[in-house]
Coordinates of C-alpha atoms in Angstrom, one line a residue:
Chain A
M1 CA -13.4 -11.8 74.4
S2 CA -10.4 -10.3 72.7
R3 CA -11.0 -7.9 69.9
I4 CA -8.7 -8.8 67.0
A5 CA -8.1 -6.5 64.0
Y6 CA -6.7 -8.3 61.0
F7 CA -5.6 -7.2 57.6
G8 CA -8.7 -8.0 55.6
P9 CA -10.9 -8.4 53.8
R10 CA -12.7 -11.6 55.1
G11 CA -11.7 -14.8 53.4
T12 CA -7.9 -14.1 53.1
F13 CA -4.9 -15.9 54.5
T14 CA -4.6 -13.3 57.3
E15 CA -8.1 -14.1 58.5
Q16 CA -7.1 -17.8 58.5
A17 CA -4.0 -16.9 60.6
A18 CA -6.0 -14.7 63.0
R19 CA -8.5 -17.6 63.6
R20 CA -5.6 -19.9 64.6
L21 CA -3.8 -17.2 66.7
A22 CA -7.0 -16.1 68.5
P23 CA -9.5 -18.9 68.3
D24 CA -11.9 -17.2 70.8
G25 CA -11.3 -13.7 69.5
A26 CA -13.9 -11.4 67.9
L27 CA -12.3 -10.8 64.4
T28 CA -12.7 -7.5 62.6
P29 CA -11.1 -7.0 59.1
A30 CA -9.1 -3.8 58.6
E31 CA -8.6 -2.3 55.1
T32 CA -4.9 -2.0 55.3
I33 CA -2.0 -3.3 57.5
L34 CA -1.5 0.2 58.9
A35 CA -5.2 0.4 59.8
A36 CA -5.0 -2.9 61.7
L37 CA -2.0 -1.6 63.7
A38 CA -3.8 1.7 64.3
A39 CA -6.8 -0.1 65.7
V40 CA -4.6 -1.5 68.5
R41 CA -2.7 1.7 69.0
E42 CA -6.0 3.6 69.4
G43 CA -7.6 1.0 71.7
A44 CA -10.3 0.0 69.2
A45 CA -8.8 -3.6 69.2
D46 CA -6.8 -5.6 71.8
A47 CA -4.5 -7.2 69.2
A48 CA -3.7 -7.1 65.5
C49 CA -2.9 -10.0 63.1
V50 CA -0.8 -9.1 60.1
P51 CA 1.6 -10.9 57.7
V52 CA 5.4 -10.3 58.3
E53 CA 7.2 -12.3 55.6
N54 CA 6.5 -14.6 52.7
S55 CA 9.2 -17.1 51.7
V56 CA 8.6 -16.3 48.0
E57 CA 7.6 -12.7 47.9
G58 CA 9.9 -11.5 50.7
P59 CA 9.2 -9.2 53.6
V60 CA 5.9 -7.4 54.0
T61 CA 7.2 -3.9 53.9
A62 CA 4.0 -2.2 55.2
T63 CA 4.2 -4.3 58.4
L64 CA 7.9 -3.6 59.0
D65 CA 7.6 0.1 58.4
G66 CA 4.4 0.2 60.5
L67 CA 6.2 -1.4 63.5
A68 CA 9.3 0.8 63.3
E69 CA 7.3 4.0 63.6
G70 CA 4.4 5.1 65.8
P71 CA 3.6 3.8 69.3
P72 CA 5.4 0.5 70.1
L73 CA 3.6 -2.8 69.5
V74 CA 5.1 -6.2 70.3
A75 CA 4.5 -9.6 68.7
V76 CA 3.2 -12.2 71.3
A77 CA 2.6 -15.1 69.0
E78 CA 3.2 -16.2 65.4
E79 CA 1.6 -18.5 62.8
L80 CA 3.1 -20.1 59.7
L81 CA 0.7 -20.8 56.9
P82 CA 1.5 -22.8 53.8
V83 CA 0.7 -20.7 50.7
H84 CA -1.7 -23.2 49.2
F85 CA -4.5 -21.7 47.2
S86 CA -8.0 -22.9 46.4
V87 CA -9.5 -22.4 43.0
L88 CA -13.2 -21.5 43.3
V89 CA -15.8 -21.5 40.5
R90 CA -19.5 -20.8 40.3
S91 CA -21.5 -23.7 41.6
D92 CA -23.4 -24.0 38.3
L93 CA -20.3 -24.3 36.2
A94 CA -20.6 -27.6 34.3
D95 CA -17.2 -28.0 32.6
T96 CA -13.8 -26.5 33.2
A97 CA -13.6 -25.8 29.5
E98 CA -16.1 -23.0 30.2
I99 CA -13.6 -21.2 32.4
R100 CA -12.4 -18.2 30.3
T101 CA -11.3 -15.8 33.1
V102 CA -9.5 -16.5 36.4
A103 CA -9.2 -13.6 38.9
S104 CA -7.0 -13.0 41.9
H105 CA -4.5 -10.7 43.5
P106 CA -1.5 -10.4 41.2
H107 CA 0.8 -12.0 43.9
A108 CA -1.5 -15.0 44.1
L109 CA -1.7 -15.3 40.3
A110 CA 2.1 -15.2 40.2
Q111 CA 2.3 -18.1 42.7
V112 CA 0.0 -20.5 40.7
R113 CA 1.1 -19.5 37.2
Q114 CA 2.4 -23.0 36.3
W115 CA -0.7 -24.7 37.6
L116 CA -3.0 -22.4 35.6
A117 CA -1.0 -22.9 32.5
A118 CA -1.3 -26.7 32.8
R119 CA -4.9 -26.9 34.0
L120 CA -6.7 -23.8 32.7
P121 CA -4.5 -22.9 29.7
N122 CA -7.3 -21.0 27.9
A123 CA -8.3 -18.8 30.9
R124 CA -7.3 -15.1 30.8
H125 CA -5.8 -13.8 34.1
V126 CA -7.5 -10.8 35.7
A127 CA -6.0 -8.8 38.6
A128 CA -8.2 -8.2 41.6
S129 CA -7.4 -6.1 44.7
S130 CA -7.4 -9.2 46.9
T131 CA -8.0 -12.9 46.7
A132 CA -11.3 -12.4 48.5
A133 CA -12.3 -9.7 46.1
A134 CA -11.8 -12.2 43.3
A135 CA -14.2 -14.6 45.0
V136 CA -16.8 -11.9 45.3
A137 CA -16.4 -11.0 41.6
V138 CA -16.9 -14.7 40.6
Q139 CA -20.0 -14.8 42.8
R140 CA -21.3 -11.7 41.0
G141 CA -20.7 -13.5 37.6
E142 CA -18.0 -11.1 36.5
Y143 CA -15.4 -13.9 36.2
D144 CA -15.4 -17.6 36.0
A145 CA -12.8 -18.6 38.6
A146 CA -10.9 -17.1 41.5
V147 CA -7.6 -18.1 43.1
T148 CA -8.2 -17.7 46.9
A149 CA -7.1 -18.6 50.4
P150 CA -8.7 -21.9 51.5
V151 CA -10.8 -20.0 54.1
A152 CA -12.6 -18.1 51.3
A153 CA -14.6 -21.3 50.5
E154 CA -16.4 -20.8 53.9
H155 CA -17.5 -17.3 53.1
Y156 CA -18.7 -17.5 49.5
P157 CA -21.2 -20.0 48.0
L158 CA -18.7 -21.2 45.3
R159 CA -17.5 -24.7 44.3
E160 CA -13.9 -25.8 45.0
L161 CA -12.4 -26.8 41.7
A162 CA -9.1 -27.5 43.3
T163 CA -7.3 -27.1 46.7
E164 CA -3.7 -27.0 47.8
V165 CA -2.6 -25.3 44.6
A166 CA 0.9 -23.9 44.6
D167 CA 3.8 -23.8 42.1
V168 CA 6.3 -23.7 45.0
P169 CA 5.1 -26.5 47.3
D170 CA 7.0 -25.3 50.4
A171 CA 6.1 -21.6 50.2
R172 CA 5.0 -20.2 53.6
T173 CA 3.8 -16.9 55.0
R174 CA 4.5 -15.9 58.6
F175 CA 1.9 -13.9 60.5
V176 CA 2.2 -12.3 64.0
L177 CA -0.3 -11.3 66.7
L178 CA 0.6 -7.8 68.0
R179 CA -0.3 -6.2 71.3
P180 CA 0.7 -3.0 73.1
P181 CA 3.7 -3.6 75.4
G182 CA 2.7 -5.7 78.5
E183 CA 3.4 -9.1 80.0
L184 CA 5.5 -11.2 77.6
P185 CA 4.8 -14.8 76.7
A186 CA 6.9 -17.2 78.9
P187 CA 10.2 -18.5 77.3
T188 CA 9.9 -22.1 75.9
G189 CA 13.4 -22.8 74.6
A190 CA 12.1 -22.5 71.0
D191 CA 11.4 -18.7 70.8
R192 CA 12.0 -15.9 68.4
T193 CA 13.0 -12.3 69.4
S194 CA 12.4 -9.5 66.9
L195 CA 13.9 -6.0 66.9
V196 CA 14.6 -3.1 64.7
A197 CA 18.0 -1.4 64.9
A198 CA 18.9 2.0 63.4
A199 CA 22.6 1.3 62.8
A200 CA 24.8 4.3 62.2
N201 CA 25.3 5.0 58.5
R202 CA 29.1 4.3 58.5
T203 CA 31.4 1.5 57.4
G204 CA 31.2 -1.6 59.5
A205 CA 28.2 -0.5 61.7
L206 CA 26.1 -3.5 60.7
A207 CA 29.0 -5.9 61.0
E208 CA 29.5 -4.6 64.6
L209 CA 25.9 -5.3 65.5
L210 CA 25.9 -8.8 64.1
T211 CA 29.3 -9.5 65.8
E212 CA 27.7 -8.6 69.1
L213 CA 25.1 -11.3 68.4
A214 CA 27.6 -13.9 67.0
G215 CA 30.0 -13.3 69.9
R216 CA 27.1 -14.4 72.3
G217 CA 26.4 -17.5 70.2
I218 CA 23.0 -16.1 69.0
N219 CA 21.6 -17.3 65.7
L220 CA 19.9 -14.9 63.3
T221 CA 16.7 -16.2 61.7
R222 CA 16.0 -13.1 59.6
L223 CA 17.6 -9.9 58.6
D224 CA 15.9 -7.2 56.4
A225 CA 17.3 -3.9 55.6
R226 CA 14.7 -1.2 54.9
P227 CA 15.5 2.3 53.7
T228 CA 14.2 4.9 56.2
K229 CA 11.8 7.5 54.9
G230 CA 11.6 5.7 51.6
N231 CA 15.1 6.8 50.7
F232 CA 18.0 4.6 49.6
G233 CA 21.2 5.4 51.6
E234 CA 20.0 5.3 55.2
Y235 CA 18.7 1.9 56.4
R236 CA 17.2 0.3 59.5
F237 CA 17.6 -3.4 60.1
F238 CA 14.8 -5.8 61.1
I239 CA 16.5 -8.6 63.0
D240 CA 15.0 -11.8 64.2
I241 CA 17.1 -14.0 66.5
E242 CA 16.6 -17.3 68.2
G243 CA 15.8 -17.0 71.9
H244 CA 13.7 -14.9 74.4
V245 CA 14.6 -11.6 76.0
A246 CA 14.0 -13.1 79.4
E247 CA 17.1 -15.3 78.9
P248 CA 20.4 -13.8 80.2
R249 CA 22.2 -14.3 76.8
I250 CA 19.5 -12.5 74.9
G251 CA 19.1 -9.7 77.4
D252 CA 22.9 -9.2 77.4
A253 CA 22.9 -9.0 73.6
L254 CA 20.0 -6.5 73.4
A255 CA 21.8 -4.3 76.0
A256 CA 25.0 -4.4 73.9
L257 CA 23.0 -3.4 70.7
R258 CA 21.2 -0.6 72.6
R259 CA 24.5 0.9 73.7
R260 CA 25.5 1.0 70.0
C261 CA 22.4 2.4 68.4
D262 CA 18.7 3.0 68.6
V263 CA 16.9 -0.3 69.1
R264 CA 13.2 -1.0 69.3
F265 CA 12.0 -4.3 70.8
L266 CA 9.3 -6.0 68.7
G267 CA 8.6 -9.1 70.8
S268 CA 9.7 -12.5 72.1
H269 CA 7.4 -15.4 71.6
P270 CA 7.4 -19.1 70.8
R271 CA 8.3 -20.1 67.2
A272 CA 5.5 -21.6 65.2
D273 CA 7.8 -24.2 63.8
G274 CA 8.9 -25.2 67.3
V275 CA 12.6 -25.3 66.4
P276 CA 14.7 -25.0 69.6
A277 CA 17.4 -22.3 69.8
T278 CA 20.9 -23.5 68.7
I279 CA 23.2 -22.5 71.6
Q280 CA 27.0 -22.5 71.2
P281 CA 29.2 -24.1 73.9
G282 CA 30.0 -21.3 76.4
A283 CA 26.9 -19.3 75.4
E284 CA 24.4 -21.2 77.5
N285 CA 22.3 -19.1 79.9
E286 CA 24.1 -20.8 82.8
A287 CA 27.4 -19.7 81.4
F288 CA 26.2 -16.1 81.4
E289 CA 24.9 -16.4 84.9
R290 CA 28.1 -18.1 86.2
A291 CA 30.2 -15.4 84.5
T292 CA 28.1 -12.6 86.0
N293 CA 28.4 -14.2 89.5
W294 CA 32.1 -14.5 89.1
V295 CA 32.5 -10.8 88.3
A296 CA 30.4 -10.0 91.4
A297 CA 32.6 -12.3 93.5
V298 CA 35.7 -10.6 92.1
R299 CA 34.3 -7.2 92.9
A300 CA 33.4 -8.4 96.4
G301 CA 36.9 -9.6 97.0
T302 CA 35.8 -13.2 97.5
L303 CA 37.4 -14.6 94.3
A304 CA 40.1 -13.8 91.8
Chain B
M1 CA 22.2 -1.9 17.3
S2 CA 21.9 -3.6 20.7
R3 CA 18.9 -5.7 21.3
I4 CA 17.4 -4.9 24.8
A5 CA 14.8 -7.1 26.5
Y6 CA 13.0 -5.2 29.2
F7 CA 10.3 -6.2 31.7
G8 CA 7.2 -4.9 29.9
P9 CA 4.7 -4.2 28.8
R10 CA 5.4 -1.0 26.8
G11 CA 4.7 2.2 28.7
T12 CA 6.0 1.1 32.1
F13 CA 8.8 2.5 34.3
T14 CA 11.1 -0.2 33.1
E15 CA 10.7 0.9 29.5
Q16 CA 11.6 4.4 30.6
A17 CA 14.7 3.1 32.4
A18 CA 15.7 0.9 29.4
R19 CA 15.5 4.0 27.1
R20 CA 17.9 5.9 29.3
L21 CA 20.3 3.0 29.8
A22 CA 20.3 2.0 26.1
P23 CA 19.2 5.1 24.1
D24 CA 20.2 3.5 20.7
G25 CA 19.0 0.0 21.6
A26 CA 16.1 -1.9 19.9
L27 CA 13.8 -2.4 22.9
T28 CA 11.6 -5.5 23.2
P29 CA 9.2 -6.0 26.1
A30 CA 9.3 -9.3 27.9
E31 CA 6.3 -10.6 29.8
T32 CA 8.1 -11.3 33.1
I33 CA 11.4 -10.5 34.7
L34 CA 12.6 -14.1 34.2
A35 CA 11.6 -13.9 30.6
A36 CA 13.8 -10.8 30.1
L37 CA 16.8 -12.6 31.8
A38 CA 16.1 -15.7 29.7
A39 CA 16.2 -13.7 26.5
V40 CA 19.8 -12.7 27.3
R41 CA 20.8 -16.1 28.5
E42 CA 19.5 -17.7 25.3
G43 CA 21.1 -15.1 23.0
A44 CA 17.8 -13.6 21.8
A45 CA 18.8 -10.3 23.3
D46 CA 22.2 -8.6 24.1
A47 CA 21.1 -7.1 27.4
A48 CA 18.1 -7.0 29.8
C49 CA 16.7 -4.1 31.7
V50 CA 14.9 -5.0 35.0
P51 CA 14.1 -3.3 38.3
V52 CA 16.2 -4.3 41.3
E53 CA 14.7 -2.4 44.3
N54 CA 12.2 0.2 45.2
S55 CA 12.7 2.5 48.1
V56 CA 9.1 2.0 49.3
E57 CA 8.2 -1.5 48.2
G58 CA 11.6 -3.1 48.9
P59 CA 13.7 -5.5 46.8
V60 CA 12.3 -6.9 43.5
T61 CA 12.4 -10.6 44.5
A62 CA 12.0 -12.0 41.0
T63 CA 15.1 -10.1 39.9
L64 CA 17.2 -11.2 42.9
D65 CA 16.2 -14.9 42.6
G66 CA 16.6 -14.8 38.8
L67 CA 20.2 -13.5 39.1
A68 CA 21.2 -16.0 41.8
E69 CA 20.2 -19.0 39.7
G70 CA 20.8 -19.9 36.0
P71 CA 23.7 -18.9 33.8
P72 CA 25.5 -15.8 35.3
L73 CA 24.6 -12.3 34.2
V74 CA 26.3 -9.1 35.3
A75 CA 25.0 -5.6 35.7
V76 CA 26.9 -3.1 33.6
A77 CA 24.9 0.1 34.3
E78 CA 22.1 1.3 36.5
E79 CA 19.4 3.9 36.4
L80 CA 17.4 5.5 39.3
L81 CA 13.9 6.7 38.4
P82 CA 11.7 8.8 40.7
V83 CA 8.4 7.0 41.3
H84 CA 6.2 9.8 40.0
F85 CA 3.1 8.7 38.3
S86 CA 0.9 10.3 35.6
V87 CA -2.9 10.2 35.8
L88 CA -4.2 9.6 32.3
V89 CA -7.9 10.1 31.2
R90 CA -9.8 9.7 28.0
S91 CA -9.3 12.7 25.8
D92 CA -13.0 13.4 25.6
L93 CA -13.5 13.6 29.3
A94 CA -14.9 17.0 30.1
D95 CA -14.9 17.1 33.9
T96 CA -13.0 15.3 36.6
A97 CA -16.3 14.8 38.4
E98 CA -17.1 12.2 35.7
I99 CA -14.2 10.1 36.9
R100 CA -15.9 7.1 38.7
T101 CA -13.1 4.5 38.3
V102 CA -9.3 4.7 38.4
A103 CA -7.3 1.7 37.4
S104 CA -3.6 0.7 37.9
H105 CA -1.3 -2.0 39.3
P106 CA -2.0 -2.4 43.0
H107 CA 1.5 -1.2 43.9
A108 CA 1.0 2.0 42.0
L109 CA -2.4 2.6 43.5
A110 CA -0.8 2.1 47.0
Q111 CA 1.7 4.8 46.2
V112 CA -0.8 7.5 45.2
R113 CA -3.6 6.7 47.6
Q114 CA -3.4 10.0 49.4
W115 CA -3.4 11.9 46.1
L116 CA -6.5 10.0 44.9
A117 CA -8.3 10.5 48.1
A118 CA -7.8 14.3 47.9
R119 CA -8.3 14.8 44.2
L120 CA -10.6 12.0 43.0
P121 CA -12.4 11.1 46.2
N122 CA -15.4 9.5 44.5
A123 CA -13.4 7.2 42.1
R124 CA -13.4 3.5 42.8
H125 CA -9.9 1.9 42.6
V126 CA -9.6 -1.0 40.2
A127 CA -6.6 -3.4 40.1
A128 CA -4.9 -3.9 36.7
S129 CA -2.1 -6.3 35.9
S130 CA 0.3 -3.4 35.1
T131 CA 0.2 0.4 34.9
A132 CA 0.3 0.1 31.1
A133 CA -2.6 -2.4 31.1
A134 CA -4.6 0.2 33.0
A135 CA -3.9 2.8 30.3
V136 CA -5.1 0.3 27.6
A137 CA -8.3 -0.3 29.6
V138 CA -9.0 3.4 29.8
Q139 CA -8.4 3.7 26.0
R140 CA -11.0 0.9 25.5
G141 CA -13.5 2.8 27.7
E142 CA -13.5 0.2 30.5
Y143 CA -12.4 2.7 33.1
D144 CA -12.2 6.5 33.4
A145 CA -8.6 7.1 34.6
A146 CA -5.3 5.2 34.9
V147 CA -2.3 5.8 37.1
T148 CA 0.7 5.1 34.9
A149 CA 4.4 5.7 34.3
P150 CA 5.0 9.0 32.6
V151 CA 6.2 7.3 29.4
A152 CA 2.7 5.7 29.0
A153 CA 1.4 9.1 27.7
E154 CA 3.6 8.6 24.6
H155 CA 2.1 5.2 23.8
Y156 CA -1.6 5.8 24.4
P157 CA -3.9 8.6 23.0
L158 CA -5.0 9.8 26.5
R159 CA -5.0 13.1 28.2
E160 CA -2.6 13.8 31.1
L161 CA -4.8 14.9 34.0
A162 CA -1.8 15.2 36.3
T163 CA 1.9 14.4 36.3
E164 CA 4.5 13.9 39.0
V165 CA 1.9 12.3 41.3
A166 CA 3.4 10.6 44.4
D167 CA 2.5 10.3 48.1
V168 CA 6.2 9.8 49.1
P169 CA 8.0 12.5 47.1
D170 CA 11.4 10.9 47.3
A171 CA 10.5 7.3 46.3
R172 CA 12.9 5.8 43.8
T173 CA 13.3 2.6 41.8
R174 CA 16.7 1.3 40.7
F175 CA 17.0 -0.5 37.4
V176 CA 20.0 -2.4 36.0
L177 CA 21.2 -3.3 32.6
L178 CA 22.4 -6.9 32.6
R179 CA 24.7 -8.7 30.1
P180 CA 26.5 -12.0 29.9
P181 CA 29.9 -11.9 31.6
G182 CA 32.4 -9.9 29.5
E183 CA 34.4 -6.7 29.6
L184 CA 33.5 -4.7 32.7
P185 CA 32.8 -1.0 32.7
A186 CA 35.9 1.0 33.7
P187 CA 36.1 2.1 37.4
T188 CA 35.1 5.7 38.0
G189 CA 35.6 6.2 41.8
A190 CA 31.8 6.2 42.2
D191 CA 30.9 2.6 41.5
R192 CA 28.8 -0.1 42.9
T193 CA 29.7 -3.8 43.1
S194 CA 26.9 -6.4 43.5
L195 CA 27.2 -10.0 44.6
V196 CA 25.2 -12.8 46.1
A197 CA 26.8 -14.9 48.9
A198 CA 25.5 -18.2 50.2
A199 CA 26.7 -17.9 53.8
A200 CA 26.8 -21.1 55.8
N201 CA 23.7 -21.6 58.0
R202 CA 25.5 -21.3 61.3
T203 CA 25.8 -18.7 64.1
G204 CA 28.0 -15.8 63.1
A205 CA 28.4 -16.7 59.4
L206 CA 26.9 -13.3 58.1
A207 CA 28.8 -11.3 60.8
E208 CA 32.0 -12.9 59.5
L209 CA 31.3 -11.9 55.9
L210 CA 30.4 -8.3 56.8
T211 CA 33.5 -8.1 59.0
E212 CA 35.7 -9.0 56.0
L213 CA 34.2 -6.0 54.3
A214 CA 34.3 -3.7 57.3
G215 CA 37.9 -4.6 58.0
R216 CA 38.8 -3.4 54.5
G217 CA 36.9 -0.2 55.0
I218 CA 34.2 -1.1 52.5
N219 CA 30.8 0.4 52.8
L220 CA 27.6 -1.6 52.2
T221 CA 24.9 0.1 50.1
R222 CA 22.4 -2.7 50.4
L223 CA 21.9 -6.0 52.0
D224 CA 18.9 -8.3 51.3
A225 CA 18.5 -11.7 52.8
R226 CA 16.4 -14.1 50.6
P227 CA 15.3 -17.6 51.6
T228 CA 16.7 -20.2 49.2
K229 CA 14.2 -22.4 47.4
G230 CA 11.3 -20.4 48.9
N231 CA 12.0 -21.8 52.4
F232 CA 12.6 -19.9 55.5
G233 CA 15.7 -21.1 57.4
E234 CA 18.4 -21.1 54.7
Y235 CA 19.2 -17.7 53.2
R236 CA 21.4 -16.1 50.6
F237 CA 22.6 -12.6 50.9
F238 CA 22.5 -10.0 48.1
I239 CA 25.1 -7.5 49.0
D240 CA 25.9 -4.2 47.2
I241 CA 29.1 -2.4 48.2
E242 CA 30.8 0.8 47.2
G243 CA 33.7 0.3 44.8
H244 CA 34.7 -1.6 41.7
V245 CA 36.1 -5.2 41.5
A246 CA 39.1 -3.8 39.5
E247 CA 40.2 -1.9 42.7
P248 CA 42.7 -3.8 44.9
R249 CA 40.6 -3.3 48.0
I250 CA 37.5 -4.7 46.4
G251 CA 39.3 -7.6 44.7
D252 CA 40.9 -8.5 48.1
A253 CA 37.5 -8.4 49.8
L254 CA 35.8 -10.6 47.2
A255 CA 38.6 -13.1 47.4
A256 CA 38.2 -13.2 51.2
L257 CA 34.4 -13.8 50.9
R258 CA 35.0 -16.5 48.2
R259 CA 37.3 -18.4 50.6
R260 CA 34.4 -18.4 53.2
C261 CA 31.4 -19.3 51.0
D262 CA 29.9 -19.6 47.6
V263 CA 29.9 -16.1 46.0
R264 CA 28.5 -15.1 42.6
F265 CA 29.6 -11.7 41.1
L266 CA 26.7 -9.7 39.8
G267 CA 28.6 -6.7 38.4
S268 CA 30.6 -3.5 39.0
H269 CA 29.4 -0.3 37.3
P270 CA 29.1 3.4 37.9
R271 CA 26.4 4.5 40.4
A272 CA 23.5 6.4 39.0
D273 CA 23.6 8.9 41.8
G274 CA 27.4 9.5 41.3
V275 CA 28.2 9.3 45.0
P276 CA 31.9 8.6 45.3
A277 CA 33.0 5.6 47.6
T278 CA 33.8 6.4 51.2
I279 CA 37.3 5.1 51.9
Q280 CA 38.6 4.7 55.4
P281 CA 42.2 5.8 56.2
G282 CA 44.4 2.8 55.6
A283 CA 42.0 1.2 53.2
E284 CA 42.9 3.2 50.1
N285 CA 43.9 1.2 47.0
E286 CA 47.4 2.6 47.4
A287 CA 47.6 1.2 50.9
F288 CA 46.6 -2.3 49.6
E289 CA 49.2 -2.0 46.9
R290 CA 52.0 -0.8 49.2
A291 CA 51.2 -3.6 51.7
T292 CA 51.3 -6.3 49.0
N293 CA 54.6 -4.9 47.7
W294 CA 55.9 -4.9 51.3
V295 CA 55.0 -8.6 51.7
A296 CA 56.7 -9.4 48.4
A297 CA 59.8 -7.5 49.5
V298 CA 59.8 -9.3 52.9
R299 CA 59.6 -12.7 51.0
A300 CA 62.4 -11.6 48.7
G301 CA 64.6 -10.8 51.7
T302 CA 65.0 -7.2 50.6
L303 CA 63.0 -5.7 53.5
A304 CA 61.8 -6.6 57.0

């Protein structure tokens, strides 16, 4: 059985993602994202499940920085979870008018502010260190309600006052399952390849990298610039593209980027949304293969 | 006297930035970043002070999204503050061994974790809704210590146990002062221009935009991709470049971007770090002027 470290505590969205990414895994919560990555790097776990980006809150900077430094890890699978919260209350609560305090992580409170204003207008909002910690505090009687991940209802003996609560109905968080470098998942035609590139700090460096991708008809799905060493001024770029490194067009593009700057490969795996890669005419894998064969034939003197 | 709305409460880093950006202003805290922007849009304030990016935590997504939508606002000045915290305790506290709880916003706690582990290893960490709220809670006797912005010491009758506390010594947050469109600050040679571009969702669209900038010798200082409407898949790009829109090279570049996609101007103002723009040979403003004059002369038939 695979040992999976996930960014805990129990009862959070990341646990929910880890269950779906590794249904047969033995799940162990880690206190921080870096601790989950370290568990894999040190061999205490076979894989780690961590969030990468949230469509409302943006990139999860601890994950990005943690992947760019330290021994390499690669994403082998991903999961997209809708950011729908549950509102849990003590099971003996008779009337919602009794709800004076509602606790959660500040990010979660920010994402249900409108709902709370409409449904629990008299409740004071209290910041907790995680959505799960808020559920524990309600269980202890410290607060009246908690805004949590749906999975929290399975861990704590609380009553679900509401489910699928979200001010932005389409908000999503993307999670990845990370392993040490090894055999890659097979290409499916609907894959995502992730990398981090330390482009030179000079005019046009990023434009040149992106033009290498665009010239090969490769679509970006994400680009995040992160200052290195916590300083503005020098950046590294986290780039997700459509396609799998096993494909000729993607391999060719990664080689071109690697010639230009330091590049770390962060994984090729199927997309959770199943969207197939957009491929421009002339940028099909067969076109790359035919072109390579043509150059070989020209070199061999059999064609011109 | 200028009326300045800032992202509050009182005693936070944003208040500190607002004081430096508008030393003679009448400062009023707003409960959220959007509320600070709304105060200017509705005429209740003359300007708003909000954070834009943190070198450790990344972009401040509420500010970016708030500037991309709604009536336009432009940045007219910026301030860079080191992310150094103060640790405040009750004035009657005799011994640091008595400190059992330390409260702050979770982002602040994350940025002083190592310091707390070394100096207050027995204190439990408690999440508060802001650094200033933590100071208030210490004042009320709810917790023993608060991790706060330095300015908080002026608002609350607490004792400074430590100042300039930070695990990452060079961490910085950048703040801007926003006004409705009007007269721009004069160019200084060390300016920053900010814009948001809604690049078409097709292969190469971003590479083309960046190539317009690179081809004019214009250096990027920041690039953040943000999903529109909270959905992955369609993005807008927040781009900061070196230079001032009043310069021919920057005006020429902005016109080129505007031909390609929807662009909103977010301001041109002096950089807080005073770093002068890097200008490539052939991309000086004089080169742009001479080239324009040459085309005019060719058209007039006086030169070829």
